[in-house]
Amino acid sequence: MLKWLAIVLTLLIALLQFRLWLGEGGLRELAEVRQRVEALEAENKPLRDRNARLAAEVVDLKTGLDAIEERARSDIGMVRSDEQFFWVPGVAVDADGLSVNAGLVGMPAPGAEARP
């Protein structure tokens, strides 16, 4: 009797081990799901970074006039009334020059008096 009980328990453990390692919802499927999650996380990371940049830009546009002025200058090409704009056809503008000039937004034009 004890011999049969040992055989049945051994078969039961073998069946449970089979389901754990190879069956549906087992460790193999868990490894595949984890791999898919890692791939999706890697795919979503640039999108999260982009969303964070856009959210920061929205906050900046809502709270600061400098960001609005910078946006108007770069997108629409607006200039202030105390500035002179010179357009040279055929000359490409590099992005580095724009970022340097963006820091000068609050400064008066050379030769112009600062207004209180």
Tab-separated table of C-alpha atoms in Angstrom:
chain	number	residue	atom	x	y	z
A	1	MET	CA	0.000	0.000	0.000
A	2	LEU	CA	2.771	2.414	0.918
A	3	LYS	CA	4.545	1.540	-2.317
A	4	TRP	CA	1.524	2.598	-4.412
A	5	LEU	CA	1.125	5.823	-2.468
A	6	ALA	CA	4.779	6.710	-3.144
A	7	ILE	CA	4.323	6.001	-6.874
A	8	VAL	CA	1.154	8.130	-7.063
A	9	LEU	CA	2.811	11.018	-5.210
A	10	THR	CA	5.885	10.797	-7.464
A	11	LEU	CA	3.671	10.915	-10.574
A	12	LEU	CA	1.743	13.847	-9.130
A	13	ILE	CA	4.974	15.760	-8.440
A	14	ALA	CA	6.218	14.941	-11.955
A	15	LEU	CA	2.954	16.227	-13.451
A	16	LEU	CA	3.132	19.445	-11.419
A	17	GLN	CA	6.784	19.950	-12.396
A	18	PHE	CA	5.874	19.443	-16.067
A	19	ARG	CA	3.153	22.117	-15.806
A	20	LEU	CA	5.513	24.446	-13.965
A	21	TRP	CA	8.336	24.237	-16.499
A	22	LEU	CA	6.632	23.524	-19.820
A	23	GLY	CA	2.882	23.979	-19.425
A	24	GLU	CA	0.604	26.918	-20.064
A	25	GLY	CA	1.426	29.797	-17.710
A	26	GLY	CA	4.720	28.160	-16.795
A	27	LEU	CA	8.214	29.531	-16.509
A	28	ARG	CA	8.863	29.477	-20.263
A	29	GLU	CA	5.831	31.647	-20.923
A	30	LEU	CA	6.847	33.929	-18.046
A	31	ALA	CA	10.280	34.426	-19.650
A	32	GLU	CA	8.634	35.269	-22.989
A	33	VAL	CA	6.307	37.785	-21.355
A	34	ARG	CA	9.223	39.429	-19.531
A	35	GLN	CA	11.121	39.661	-22.809
A	36	ARG	CA	8.123	41.313	-24.508
A	37	VAL	CA	7.806	43.751	-21.597
A	38	GLU	CA	11.470	44.737	-21.926
A	39	ALA	CA	11.054	45.291	-25.669
A	40	LEU	CA	7.966	47.445	-25.122
A	41	GLU	CA	9.692	49.430	-22.379
A	42	ALA	CA	12.617	50.115	-24.712
A	43	GLU	CA	10.146	51.211	-27.400
A	44	ASN	CA	8.266	53.483	-24.975
A	45	LYS	CA	11.325	55.179	-23.465
A	46	PRO	CA	11.829	57.686	-26.341
A	47	LEU	CA	8.116	58.431	-26.272
A	48	ARG	CA	8.200	59.076	-22.517
A	49	ASP	CA	11.209	61.364	-22.960
A	50	ARG	CA	9.407	63.236	-25.735
A	51	ASN	CA	6.301	63.593	-23.582
A	52	ALA	CA	8.385	64.952	-20.713
A	53	ARG	CA	10.003	67.529	-23.021
A	54	LEU	CA	6.605	68.567	-24.380
A	55	ALA	CA	5.133	68.820	-20.880
A	56	ALA	CA	8.049	71.027	-19.800
A	57	GLU	CA	7.550	73.189	-22.882
A	58	VAL	CA	3.834	73.538	-22.133
A	59	VAL	CA	4.570	74.605	-18.565
A	60	ASP	CA	7.188	77.040	-19.840
A	61	LEU	CA	4.781	78.496	-22.408
A	62	LYS	CA	2.054	78.884	-19.782
A	63	THR	CA	4.257	80.597	-17.227
A	64	GLY	CA	6.956	82.547	-19.067
A	65	LEU	CA	6.928	85.226	-21.733
A	66	ASP	CA	10.487	84.388	-22.785
A	67	ALA	CA	9.385	81.019	-24.113
A	68	ILE	CA	6.539	82.609	-26.078
A	69	GLU	CA	8.908	85.182	-27.545
A	70	GLU	CA	11.450	82.504	-28.445
A	71	ARG	CA	8.735	80.413	-30.096
A	72	ALA	CA	7.475	83.414	-32.081
A	73	ARG	CA	10.997	84.230	-33.221
A	74	SER	CA	11.868	80.705	-34.341
A	75	ASP	CA	8.537	79.575	-35.803
A	76	ILE	CA	7.057	82.758	-37.235
A	77	GLY	CA	10.180	84.875	-37.663
A	78	MET	CA	8.947	87.774	-35.538
A	79	VAL	CA	11.293	90.582	-34.460
A	80	ARG	CA	10.856	93.300	-31.865
A	81	SER	CA	10.235	96.892	-32.865
A	82	ASP	CA	13.677	97.991	-31.676
A	83	GLU	CA	15.509	95.361	-33.745
A	84	GLN	CA	16.553	95.211	-37.368
A	85	PHE	CA	16.168	92.021	-39.382
A	86	PHE	CA	18.488	91.234	-42.277
A	87	TRP	CA	17.605	88.356	-44.567
A	88	VAL	CA	20.407	86.914	-46.661
A	89	PRO	CA	19.085	84.569	-49.362
A	90	GLY	CA	20.862	81.261	-49.787
A	91	VAL	CA	22.389	81.188	-46.291
A	92	ALA	CA	21.428	78.259	-44.093
A	93	VAL	CA	20.925	78.868	-40.376
A	94	ASP	CA	22.380	76.267	-38.034
A	95	ALA	CA	20.538	75.151	-34.914
A	96	ASP	CA	23.515	76.006	-32.663
A	97	GLY	CA	23.281	79.662	-33.620
A	98	LEU	CA	19.600	79.703	-32.788
A	99	SER	CA	20.171	78.245	-29.328
A	100	VAL	CA	22.888	80.813	-28.614
A	101	ASN	CA	20.652	83.641	-29.784
A	102	ALA	CA	17.728	82.273	-27.788
A	103	GLY	CA	19.603	83.115	-24.599
A	104	LEU	CA	19.843	86.732	-25.726
A	105	VAL	CA	16.084	87.192	-26.040
A	106	GLY	CA	15.802	89.500	-23.032
A	107	MET	CA	18.816	91.644	-23.981
A	108	PRO	CA	18.359	94.921	-25.869
A	109	ALA	CA	19.651	95.230	-29.387
A	110	PRO	CA	23.197	96.630	-29.743
A	111	GLY	CA	23.135	100.433	-29.769
A	112	ALA	CA	19.584	100.607	-28.388
A	113	GLU	CA	18.851	102.099	-25.020
A	114	ALA	CA	17.402	99.860	-22.353
A	115	ARG	CA	13.811	100.797	-21.612
A	116	PRO	CA	12.573	100.680	-18.009
